[in-house]
Coordinates of C-alpha atoms and ligand atoms in Angstrom, one line a residue:
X27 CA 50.7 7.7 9.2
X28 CA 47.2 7.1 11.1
X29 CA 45.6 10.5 12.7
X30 CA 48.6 12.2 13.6
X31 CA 49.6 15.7 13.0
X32 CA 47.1 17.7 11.1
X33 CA 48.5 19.2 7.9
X34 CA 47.0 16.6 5.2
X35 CA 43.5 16.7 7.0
X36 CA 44.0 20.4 7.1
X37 CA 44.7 20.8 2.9
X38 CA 41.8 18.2 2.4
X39 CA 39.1 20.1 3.9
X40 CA 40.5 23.3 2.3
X41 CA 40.7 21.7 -1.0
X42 CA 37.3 20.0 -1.1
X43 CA 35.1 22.7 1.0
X44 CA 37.1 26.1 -0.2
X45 CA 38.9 25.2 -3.6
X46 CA 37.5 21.9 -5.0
X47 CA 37.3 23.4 -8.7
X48 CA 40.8 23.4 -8.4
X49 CA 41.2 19.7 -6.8
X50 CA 39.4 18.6 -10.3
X51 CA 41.4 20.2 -12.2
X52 CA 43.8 17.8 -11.0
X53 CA 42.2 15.3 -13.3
X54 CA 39.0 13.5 -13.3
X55 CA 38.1 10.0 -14.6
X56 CA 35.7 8.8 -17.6
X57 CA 32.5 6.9 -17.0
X58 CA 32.4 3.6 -19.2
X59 CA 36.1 3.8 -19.3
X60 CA 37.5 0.1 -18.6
X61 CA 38.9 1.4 -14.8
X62 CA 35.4 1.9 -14.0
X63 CA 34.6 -0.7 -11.1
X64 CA 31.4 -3.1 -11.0
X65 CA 28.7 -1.2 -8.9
X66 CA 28.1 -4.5 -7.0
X67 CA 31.0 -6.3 -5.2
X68 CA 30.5 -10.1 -6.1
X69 CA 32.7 -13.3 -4.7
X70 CA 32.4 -15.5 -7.7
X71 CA 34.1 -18.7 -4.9
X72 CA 32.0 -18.1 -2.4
X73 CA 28.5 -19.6 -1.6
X74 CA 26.1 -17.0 -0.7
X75 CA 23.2 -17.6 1.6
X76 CA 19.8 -16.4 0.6
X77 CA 18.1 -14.2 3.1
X78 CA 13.9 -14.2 3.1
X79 CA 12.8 -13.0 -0.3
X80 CA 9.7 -11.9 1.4
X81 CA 10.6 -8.9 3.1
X82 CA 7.4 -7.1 5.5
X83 CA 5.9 -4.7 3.3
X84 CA 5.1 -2.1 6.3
X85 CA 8.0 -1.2 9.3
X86 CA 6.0 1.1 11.3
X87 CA 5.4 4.8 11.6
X88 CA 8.8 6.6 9.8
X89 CA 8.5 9.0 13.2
X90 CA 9.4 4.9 15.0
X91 CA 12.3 5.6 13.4
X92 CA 14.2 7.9 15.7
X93 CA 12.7 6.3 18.7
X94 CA 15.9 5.8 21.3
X95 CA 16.2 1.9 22.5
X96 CA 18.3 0.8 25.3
X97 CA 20.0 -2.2 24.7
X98 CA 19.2 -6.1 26.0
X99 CA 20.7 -7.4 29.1
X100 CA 23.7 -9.2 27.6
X101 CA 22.3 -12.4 26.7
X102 CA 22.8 -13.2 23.0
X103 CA 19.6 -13.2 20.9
X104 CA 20.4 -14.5 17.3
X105 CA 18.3 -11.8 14.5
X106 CA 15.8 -14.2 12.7
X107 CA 16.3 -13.7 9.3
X108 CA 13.4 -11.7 8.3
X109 CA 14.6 -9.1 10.6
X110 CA 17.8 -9.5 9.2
X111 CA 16.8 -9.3 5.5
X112 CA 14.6 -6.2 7.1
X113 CA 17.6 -4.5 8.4
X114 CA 20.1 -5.0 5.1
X115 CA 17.5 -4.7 2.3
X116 CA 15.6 -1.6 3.7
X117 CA 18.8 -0.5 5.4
X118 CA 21.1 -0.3 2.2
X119 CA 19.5 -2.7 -0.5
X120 CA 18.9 -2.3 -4.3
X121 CA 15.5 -0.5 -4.4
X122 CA 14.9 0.9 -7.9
X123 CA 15.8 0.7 -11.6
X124 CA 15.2 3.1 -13.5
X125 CA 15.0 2.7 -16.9
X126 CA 14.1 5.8 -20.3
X127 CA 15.6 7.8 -22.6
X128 CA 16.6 9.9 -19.3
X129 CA 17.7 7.6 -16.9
X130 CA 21.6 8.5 -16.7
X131 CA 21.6 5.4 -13.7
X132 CA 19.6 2.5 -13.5
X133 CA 20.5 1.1 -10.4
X134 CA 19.4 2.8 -7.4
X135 CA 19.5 1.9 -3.4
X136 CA 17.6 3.2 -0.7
X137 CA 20.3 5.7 0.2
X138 CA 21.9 7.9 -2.7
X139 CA 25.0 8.3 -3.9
X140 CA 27.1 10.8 -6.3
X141 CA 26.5 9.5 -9.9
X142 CA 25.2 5.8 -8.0
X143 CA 28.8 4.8 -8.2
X144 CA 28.2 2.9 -4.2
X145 CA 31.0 3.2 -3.4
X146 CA 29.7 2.0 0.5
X147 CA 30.0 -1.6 1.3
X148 CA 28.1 -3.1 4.0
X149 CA 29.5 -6.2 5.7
X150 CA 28.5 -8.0 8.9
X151 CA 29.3 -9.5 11.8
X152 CA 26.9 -12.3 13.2
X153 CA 26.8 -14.8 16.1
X154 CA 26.1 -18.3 15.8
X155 CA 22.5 -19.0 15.4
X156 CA 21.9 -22.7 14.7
X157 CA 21.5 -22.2 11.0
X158 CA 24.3 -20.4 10.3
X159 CA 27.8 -20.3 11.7
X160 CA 29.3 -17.0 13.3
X161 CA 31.2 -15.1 10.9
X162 CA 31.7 -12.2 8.7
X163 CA 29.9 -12.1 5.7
X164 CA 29.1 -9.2 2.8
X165 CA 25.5 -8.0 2.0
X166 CA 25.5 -8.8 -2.0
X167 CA 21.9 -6.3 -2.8
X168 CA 21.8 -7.7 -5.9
X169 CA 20.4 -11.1 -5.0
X170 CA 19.5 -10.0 -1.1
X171 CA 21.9 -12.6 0.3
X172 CA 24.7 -12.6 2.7
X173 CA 28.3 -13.8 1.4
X174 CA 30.3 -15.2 4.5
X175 CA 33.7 -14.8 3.5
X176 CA 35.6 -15.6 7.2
X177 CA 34.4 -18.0 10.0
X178 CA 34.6 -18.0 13.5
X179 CA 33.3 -15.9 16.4
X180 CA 36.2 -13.0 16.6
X181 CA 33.6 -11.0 18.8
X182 CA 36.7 -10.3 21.2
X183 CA 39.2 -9.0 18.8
X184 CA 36.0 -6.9 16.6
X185 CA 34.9 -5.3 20.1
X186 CA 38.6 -4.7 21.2
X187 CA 38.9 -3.4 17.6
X188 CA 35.8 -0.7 18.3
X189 CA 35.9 -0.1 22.1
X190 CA 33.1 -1.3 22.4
X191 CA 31.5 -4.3 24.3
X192 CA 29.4 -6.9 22.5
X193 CA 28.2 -9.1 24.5
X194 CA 24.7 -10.2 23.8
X195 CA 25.1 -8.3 20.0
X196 CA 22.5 -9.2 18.1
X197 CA 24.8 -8.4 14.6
X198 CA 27.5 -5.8 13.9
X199 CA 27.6 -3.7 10.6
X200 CA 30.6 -2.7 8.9
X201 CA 30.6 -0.3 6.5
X202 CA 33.5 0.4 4.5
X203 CA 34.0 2.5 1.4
X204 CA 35.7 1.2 -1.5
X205 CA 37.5 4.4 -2.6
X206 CA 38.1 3.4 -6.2
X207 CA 34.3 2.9 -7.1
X208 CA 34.1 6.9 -6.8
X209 CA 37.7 7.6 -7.4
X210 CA 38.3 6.4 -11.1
X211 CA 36.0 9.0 -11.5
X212 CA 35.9 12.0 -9.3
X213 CA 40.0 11.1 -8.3
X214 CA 41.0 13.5 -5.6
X215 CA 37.5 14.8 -4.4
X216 CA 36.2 11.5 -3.8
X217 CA 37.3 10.9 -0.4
X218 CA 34.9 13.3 0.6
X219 CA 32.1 11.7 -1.4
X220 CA 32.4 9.2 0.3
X221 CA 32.4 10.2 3.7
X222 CA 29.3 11.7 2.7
X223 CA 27.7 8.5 1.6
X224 CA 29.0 6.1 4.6
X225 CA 27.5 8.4 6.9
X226 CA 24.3 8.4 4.9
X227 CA 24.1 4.8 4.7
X228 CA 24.6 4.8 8.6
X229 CA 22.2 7.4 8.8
X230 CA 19.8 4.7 7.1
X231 CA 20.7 1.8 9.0
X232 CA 20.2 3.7 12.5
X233 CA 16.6 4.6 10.8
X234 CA 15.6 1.2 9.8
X235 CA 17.2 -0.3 12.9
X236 CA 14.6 1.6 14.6
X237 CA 12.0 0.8 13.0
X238 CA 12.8 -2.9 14.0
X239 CA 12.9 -2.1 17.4
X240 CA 16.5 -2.4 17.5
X241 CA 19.3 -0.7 19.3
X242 CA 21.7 0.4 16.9
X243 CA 24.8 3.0 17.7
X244 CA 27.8 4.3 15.6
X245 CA 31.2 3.8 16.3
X246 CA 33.5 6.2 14.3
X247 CA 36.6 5.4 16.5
X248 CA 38.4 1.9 16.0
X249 CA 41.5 0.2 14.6
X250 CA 41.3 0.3 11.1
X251 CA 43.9 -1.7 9.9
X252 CA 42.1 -4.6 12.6
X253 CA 38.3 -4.3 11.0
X254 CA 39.8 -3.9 7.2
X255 CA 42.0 -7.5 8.1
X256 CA 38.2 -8.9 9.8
X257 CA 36.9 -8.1 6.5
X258 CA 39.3 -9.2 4.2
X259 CA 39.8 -6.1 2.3
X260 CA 42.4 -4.9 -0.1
X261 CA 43.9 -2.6 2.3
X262 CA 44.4 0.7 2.0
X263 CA 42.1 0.3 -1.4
X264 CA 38.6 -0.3 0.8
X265 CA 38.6 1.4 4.4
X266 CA 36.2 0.5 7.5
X267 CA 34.8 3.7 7.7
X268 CA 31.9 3.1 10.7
X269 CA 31.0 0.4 13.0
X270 CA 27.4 -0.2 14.1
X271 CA 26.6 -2.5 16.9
X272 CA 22.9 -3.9 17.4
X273 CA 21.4 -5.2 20.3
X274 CA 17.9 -6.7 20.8
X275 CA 16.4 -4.0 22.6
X276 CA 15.3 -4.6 26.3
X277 CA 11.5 -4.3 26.9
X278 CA 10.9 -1.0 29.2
X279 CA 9.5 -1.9 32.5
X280 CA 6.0 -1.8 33.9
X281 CA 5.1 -0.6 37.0
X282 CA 2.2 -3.8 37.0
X283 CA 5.0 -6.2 36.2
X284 CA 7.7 -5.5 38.9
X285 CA 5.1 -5.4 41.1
X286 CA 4.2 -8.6 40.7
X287 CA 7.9 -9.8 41.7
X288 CA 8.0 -7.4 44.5
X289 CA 6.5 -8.4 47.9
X290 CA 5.2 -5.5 49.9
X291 CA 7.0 -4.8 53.4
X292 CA 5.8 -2.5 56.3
X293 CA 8.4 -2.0 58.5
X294 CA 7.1 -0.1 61.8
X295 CA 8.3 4.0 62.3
X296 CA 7.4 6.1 64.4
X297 CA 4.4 8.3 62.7
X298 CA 2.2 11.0 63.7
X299 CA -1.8 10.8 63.2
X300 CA -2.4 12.8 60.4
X301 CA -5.7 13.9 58.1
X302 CA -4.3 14.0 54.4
X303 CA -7.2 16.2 53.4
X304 CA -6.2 18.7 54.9
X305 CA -3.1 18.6 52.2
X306 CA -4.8 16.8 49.7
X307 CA -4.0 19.2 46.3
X308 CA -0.5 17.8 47.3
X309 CA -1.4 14.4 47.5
X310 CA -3.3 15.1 44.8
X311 CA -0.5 16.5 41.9
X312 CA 1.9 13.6 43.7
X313 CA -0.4 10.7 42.6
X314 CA -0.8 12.4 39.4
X315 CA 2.8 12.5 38.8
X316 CA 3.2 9.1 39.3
X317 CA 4.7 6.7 36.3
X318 CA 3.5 3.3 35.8
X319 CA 5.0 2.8 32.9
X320 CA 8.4 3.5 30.5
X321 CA 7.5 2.4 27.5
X322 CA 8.0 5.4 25.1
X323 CA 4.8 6.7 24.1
X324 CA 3.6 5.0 20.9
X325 CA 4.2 7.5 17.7
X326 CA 1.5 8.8 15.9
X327 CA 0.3 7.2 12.7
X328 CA 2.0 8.6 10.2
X329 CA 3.8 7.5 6.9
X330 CA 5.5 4.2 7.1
X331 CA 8.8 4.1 6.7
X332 CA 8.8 1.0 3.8
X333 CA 6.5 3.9 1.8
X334 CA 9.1 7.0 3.2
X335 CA 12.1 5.0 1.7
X336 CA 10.4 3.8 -1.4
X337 CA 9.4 7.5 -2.5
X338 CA 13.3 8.6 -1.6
X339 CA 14.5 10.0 -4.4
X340 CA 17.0 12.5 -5.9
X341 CA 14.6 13.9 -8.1
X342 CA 16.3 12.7 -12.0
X343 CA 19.4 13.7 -13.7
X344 CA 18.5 17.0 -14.0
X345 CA 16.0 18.3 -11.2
X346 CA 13.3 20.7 -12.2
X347 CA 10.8 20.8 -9.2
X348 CA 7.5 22.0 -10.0
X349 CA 6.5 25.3 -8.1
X350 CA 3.6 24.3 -5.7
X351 CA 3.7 25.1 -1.8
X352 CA 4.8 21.7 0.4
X353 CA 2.4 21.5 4.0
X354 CA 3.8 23.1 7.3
X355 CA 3.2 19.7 8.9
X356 CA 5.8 17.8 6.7
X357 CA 8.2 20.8 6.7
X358 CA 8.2 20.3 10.4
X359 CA 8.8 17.1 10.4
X360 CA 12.1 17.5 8.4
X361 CA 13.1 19.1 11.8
X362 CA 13.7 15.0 13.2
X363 CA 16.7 15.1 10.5
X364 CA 18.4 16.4 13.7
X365 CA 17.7 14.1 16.0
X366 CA 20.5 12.7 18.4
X367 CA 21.7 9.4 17.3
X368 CA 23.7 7.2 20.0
X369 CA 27.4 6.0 19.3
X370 CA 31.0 7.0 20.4
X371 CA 30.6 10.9 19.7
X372 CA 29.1 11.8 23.1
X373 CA 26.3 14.6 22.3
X374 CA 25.0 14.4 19.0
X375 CA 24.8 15.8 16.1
X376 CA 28.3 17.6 15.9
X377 CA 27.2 19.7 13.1
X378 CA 24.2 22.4 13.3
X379 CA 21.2 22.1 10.7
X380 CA 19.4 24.4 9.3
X381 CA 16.3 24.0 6.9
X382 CA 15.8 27.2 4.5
X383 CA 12.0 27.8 3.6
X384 CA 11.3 28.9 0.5
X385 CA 7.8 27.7 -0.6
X386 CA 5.9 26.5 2.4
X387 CA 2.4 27.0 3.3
X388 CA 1.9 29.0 6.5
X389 CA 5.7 29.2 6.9
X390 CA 7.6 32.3 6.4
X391 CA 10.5 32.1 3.8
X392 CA 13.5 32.5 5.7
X393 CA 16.5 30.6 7.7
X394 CA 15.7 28.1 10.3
X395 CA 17.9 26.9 12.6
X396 CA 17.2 22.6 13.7
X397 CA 16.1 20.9 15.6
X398 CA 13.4 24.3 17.4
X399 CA 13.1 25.5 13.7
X400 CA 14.0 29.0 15.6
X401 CA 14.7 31.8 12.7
X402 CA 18.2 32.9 12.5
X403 CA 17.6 34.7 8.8
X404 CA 15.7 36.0 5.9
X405 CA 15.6 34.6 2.6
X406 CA 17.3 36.9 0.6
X407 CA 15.4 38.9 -2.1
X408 CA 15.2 37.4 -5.7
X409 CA 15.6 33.6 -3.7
X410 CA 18.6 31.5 -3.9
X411 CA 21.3 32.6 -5.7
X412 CA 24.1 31.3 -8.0
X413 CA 26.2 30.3 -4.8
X414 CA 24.3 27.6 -5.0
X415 CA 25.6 25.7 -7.8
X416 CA 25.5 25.3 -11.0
X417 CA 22.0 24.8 -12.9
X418 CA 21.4 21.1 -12.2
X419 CA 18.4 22.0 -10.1
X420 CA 15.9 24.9 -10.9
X421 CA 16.2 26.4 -7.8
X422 CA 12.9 28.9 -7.9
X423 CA 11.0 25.5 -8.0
X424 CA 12.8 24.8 -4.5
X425 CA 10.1 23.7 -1.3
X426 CA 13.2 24.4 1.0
X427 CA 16.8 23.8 1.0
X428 CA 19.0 21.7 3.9
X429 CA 22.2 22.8 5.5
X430 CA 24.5 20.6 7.8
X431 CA 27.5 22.9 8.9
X432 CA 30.5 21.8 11.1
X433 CA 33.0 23.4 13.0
X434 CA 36.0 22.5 10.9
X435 CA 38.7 24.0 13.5
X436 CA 36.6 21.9 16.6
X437 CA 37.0 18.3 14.5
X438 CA 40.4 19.0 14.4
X439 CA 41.2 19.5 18.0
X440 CA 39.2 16.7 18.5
X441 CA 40.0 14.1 16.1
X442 CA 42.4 14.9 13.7
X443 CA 43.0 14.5 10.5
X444 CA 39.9 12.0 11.2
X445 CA 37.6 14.8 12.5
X446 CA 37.2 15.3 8.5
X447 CA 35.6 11.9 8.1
X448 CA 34.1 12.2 11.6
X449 CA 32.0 15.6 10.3
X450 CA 31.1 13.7 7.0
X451 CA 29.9 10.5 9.0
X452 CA 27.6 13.0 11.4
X453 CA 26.3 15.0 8.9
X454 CA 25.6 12.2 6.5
X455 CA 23.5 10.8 9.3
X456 CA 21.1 14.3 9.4
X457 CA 21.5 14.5 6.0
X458 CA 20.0 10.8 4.7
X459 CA 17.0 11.6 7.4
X460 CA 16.1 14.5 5.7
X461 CA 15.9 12.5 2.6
X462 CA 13.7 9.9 3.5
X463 CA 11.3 12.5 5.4
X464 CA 11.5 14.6 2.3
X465 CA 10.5 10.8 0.7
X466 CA 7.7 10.8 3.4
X467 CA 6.0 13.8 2.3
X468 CA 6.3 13.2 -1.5
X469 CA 9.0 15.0 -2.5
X470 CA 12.5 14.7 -3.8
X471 CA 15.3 15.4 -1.9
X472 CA 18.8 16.2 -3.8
X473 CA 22.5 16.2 -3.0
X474 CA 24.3 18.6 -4.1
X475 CA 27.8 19.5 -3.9
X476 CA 28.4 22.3 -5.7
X477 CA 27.6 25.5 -3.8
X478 CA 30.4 27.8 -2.8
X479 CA 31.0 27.8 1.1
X480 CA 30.7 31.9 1.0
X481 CA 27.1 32.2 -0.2
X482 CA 26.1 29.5 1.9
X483 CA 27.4 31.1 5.0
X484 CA 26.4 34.5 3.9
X485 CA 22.7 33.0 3.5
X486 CA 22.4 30.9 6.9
X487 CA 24.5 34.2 8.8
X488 CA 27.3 32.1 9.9
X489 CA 30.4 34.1 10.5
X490 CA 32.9 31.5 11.7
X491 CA 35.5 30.8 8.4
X492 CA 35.5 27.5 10.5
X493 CA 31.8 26.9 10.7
X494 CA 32.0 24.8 6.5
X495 CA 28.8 23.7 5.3
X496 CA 28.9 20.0 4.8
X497 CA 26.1 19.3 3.1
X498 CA 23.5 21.1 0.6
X499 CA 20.0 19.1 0.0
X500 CA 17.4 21.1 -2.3
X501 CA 13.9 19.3 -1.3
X502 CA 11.1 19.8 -3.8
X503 CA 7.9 18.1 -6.1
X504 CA 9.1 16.3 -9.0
X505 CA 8.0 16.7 -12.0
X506 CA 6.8 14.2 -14.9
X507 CA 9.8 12.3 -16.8
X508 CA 10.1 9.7 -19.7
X509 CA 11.4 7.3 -17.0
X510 CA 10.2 3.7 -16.0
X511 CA 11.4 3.6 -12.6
X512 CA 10.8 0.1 -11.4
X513 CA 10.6 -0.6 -7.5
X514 CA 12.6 -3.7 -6.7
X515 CA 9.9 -5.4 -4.2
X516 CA 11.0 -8.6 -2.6
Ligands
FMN23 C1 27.1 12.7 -1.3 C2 26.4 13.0 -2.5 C3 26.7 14.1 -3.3 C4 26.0 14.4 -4.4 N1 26.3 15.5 -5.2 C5 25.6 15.8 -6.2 C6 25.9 17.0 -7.0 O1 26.8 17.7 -6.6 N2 25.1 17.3 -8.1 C7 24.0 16.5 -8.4 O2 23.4 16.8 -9.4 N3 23.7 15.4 -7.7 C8 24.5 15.0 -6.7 N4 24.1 13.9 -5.9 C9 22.9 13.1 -6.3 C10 23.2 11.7 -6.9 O3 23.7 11.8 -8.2 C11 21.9 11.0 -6.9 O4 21.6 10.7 -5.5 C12 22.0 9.7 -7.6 O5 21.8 9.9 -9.0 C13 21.1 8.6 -7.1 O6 19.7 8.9 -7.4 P1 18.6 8.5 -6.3 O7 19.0 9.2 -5.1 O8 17.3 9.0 -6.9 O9 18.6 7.0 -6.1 C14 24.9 13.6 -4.8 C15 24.6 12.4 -4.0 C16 25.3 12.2 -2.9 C17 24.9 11.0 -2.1

């Protein structure tokens, strides 16, 4: 077993990319059915510890949120907890209910998932912090509390596990997916849902980790079989699927401030006399190149990412959007749904995005190819056609749809039979961004699954057969529904 030899990644990402009508034929399971699992994994032993029930209604500019941070200098500083109860609750906490003659789901988080089956679980590592022991403990959403379910430290054997060294972590995430959540239902397929929805919920976590001021990477290479035995899960049955380390991020230096810790010296040299003005437009563009400070630039005021995350949203069981032009400005800014990431995958994003305009003001309808929005096609004539998927989502009312493609054949030199996961993970990333920017501008952003992998590559001119379209998000204005959807505000 493990990520040798190729043949079983090779049928999977025929059978769910090229022939997945035929992988459910196979057999799918029944909703309400008794093998359908609780949507929220519970410990009925164990003692959970409430976080804050006050979280900060506001997190900063949703542009904050792909802000790089470099991390501390190795000492350990503890999270407080309402940074904590920040991080899990906007990161991957219950954030709606929806309830109507309509509402096919009530429970919703802030990332989506197929059907809101969940089947991501997000566990943590934390150090010692005077309150509260170091351990591993489970994020339970529903009453915003962490679970610890082992003691101890085990930073050594967790950043042996992940290659990665933790010294002065702040916290470690762990997500894992618990296949059978999605699996009683969607059987065979649902590996690849969710891959999907891991790498969304990273995707998330890197966001709102960012926001915080955090620096936050994903690790896609470790020993399994080590983090599922940290976590205490049924093995084989709930899989580590990503590993995110965060550090307190190190304040960027000042020019004023090392200054200050800097005395001056003036060793003698042998000099000329010399009369600067006569040089002085290059004494002039070298003072003006000079830094002073590397703090990044604060972003410019724009949605906060609290409001971004609360308006995510699929857009309702079935997903009419009403036909009105969205703004260039915001269709731009879907572009930072590309933005590198940091972790173990070297440059990032793997797979290419492309953004396909359909009804945008002062933006020709066509293909655009992330993160220059450069044009690599037209939209074809009579819009988006059946290739799409089935009729779910009125796709004339479509703003503009979102493509992540990877290179199937590359992921497999690479990694394997993991390279499959490893695309899902990456693209999941790109692809929750786009929804919470869609979410920033107002508009729904929707998941959907069922296109066929010709059409989509006929419509964005790939011609690889390796180059698979990952994902397909249709982004539009939502219409009117019978729905209560209640915000879960803590
Ligand atoms: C990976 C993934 C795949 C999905 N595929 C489909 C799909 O093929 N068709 C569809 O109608 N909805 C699809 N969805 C949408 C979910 O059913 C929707 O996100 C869910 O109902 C949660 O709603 P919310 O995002 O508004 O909270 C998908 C969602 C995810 C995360």
């Amino acid at each position: 077993m493990g990520d040798v030899g190729t043949e079983v990644g090779d049928r999977y990402w025929h059978n769910t990319l090229l022939d997945s009508a035929s992988l459910l034929r196979r057999g799918i399971g029944v909703e309400g059915s008794p093998d359908e699992p609780p949507k929220f994994k519970s410990y009925p032993g164990l003692r959970a510890l409430p976080l804050p029930q006050r979280l900060p209604s506001r997190l900063g500019p949703v542009t904050a949120a792909f802000g790089e941070h470099v991390p501390g200098d190795g000492r350990t500083a503890p999270l407080d907890a309402d940074t904590l109860g920040a991080l899990l609750h906007y990161g991957y906490g219950l954030s709606r209910v929806d309830v109507g003659p309509l509402s096919g789901w009530p429970y919703h988080r802030t990332v989506p998932s197929a059907r809101c089956f969940y089947p991501t679980e997000l566990y943590l590592w934390l150090p010692e912090d005077g309150a509260r022991p170091a351990g591993v403990y489970h994020y339970d959403q529903l009453h915003h509390a962490i679970v610890p379910i082992r003691r101890g430290d085990h930073r050594s054997i967790l950043g042996a596990a992940a290659g990665a060294d933790l010294d002065g972590a702040a916290a470690v995430l762990l997500l894992t997916s618990h296949l059978w959540k999605t699996a009683f239902r969607y059987r065979h397929y649902a590996y690849r849902l969710c891959t999907q929805e891991a790498g969304m919920t990273a995707g998330n976590l890197l966001m709102v980790a960012g926001c915080l001021g955090l620096a936050a990477s994903v690790r896609t290479r470790f020993l399994d079989e080590v983090t599922d035995r940290l976590l205490g899960v049924v093995p084989a049955e709930e899989r580590t699927m990503a590993v995110l380390p965060i550090f307190p991020s190190r304040p960027a230096a000042t020019a004023e401030e090392l200054l200050t810790r800097l005395p001056e010296i003036s060793p003698a040299f042998r000099d000329v006399q010399k009369d600067v003005t006569l040089a002085s437009d290059t004494y002039e563009i070298d003072a003006h190149s000079v830094l002073t400070d590397l703090r990044p630039p604060a972003p410019p005021d724009d949605v906060d990412l609290v409001e971004a995350l609360r308006l995510r949203n699929s857009g309702g069981t079935l997903f009419k959007p009403v036909r009105r032009p969205m703004a260039a400005a915001d269709f731009r800014r879907l572009a930072l749904a590309a933005a590198p990431y940091s972790g173990d995958l070297g440059t990032v994003p793997l797979g290419t995005s492309h953004l396909v305009a359909q009804h945008v003001t002062g933006v020709d309808p066509g293909v655009y190819r992330l993160p220059g929005l450069d044009v690599v096609g037209e939209m074809p004539q009579g819009g988006f056609d059946e290739g799409t998927g089935p009729p779910i989502v009125d796709m004339t009312g479509v703003n503009a749809m979102f493509y992540v493609v990877a290179n199937r054949d590359r992921m497999t030199e690479r990694f394997g039979a993991r390279g499959y996961r490893i695309a899902n993970l990456d693209a999941g990333i790109a692809a929750q961004r786009l929804c919470v920017l869609a979410g920033a501008a107002g508009l729904a952003a929707r998941p959907l699954n069922g296109y066929r992998v010709a059409s989509v590559q006929r419509l964005l001119g790939v011609v690889d057969p390796a180059e698979l379209p990952m994902f397909q998000i249709a982004v539009g204005h939502r219409t009117v529904n019978a729905q209560y959807e209640m915000p879960i505000v803590f």
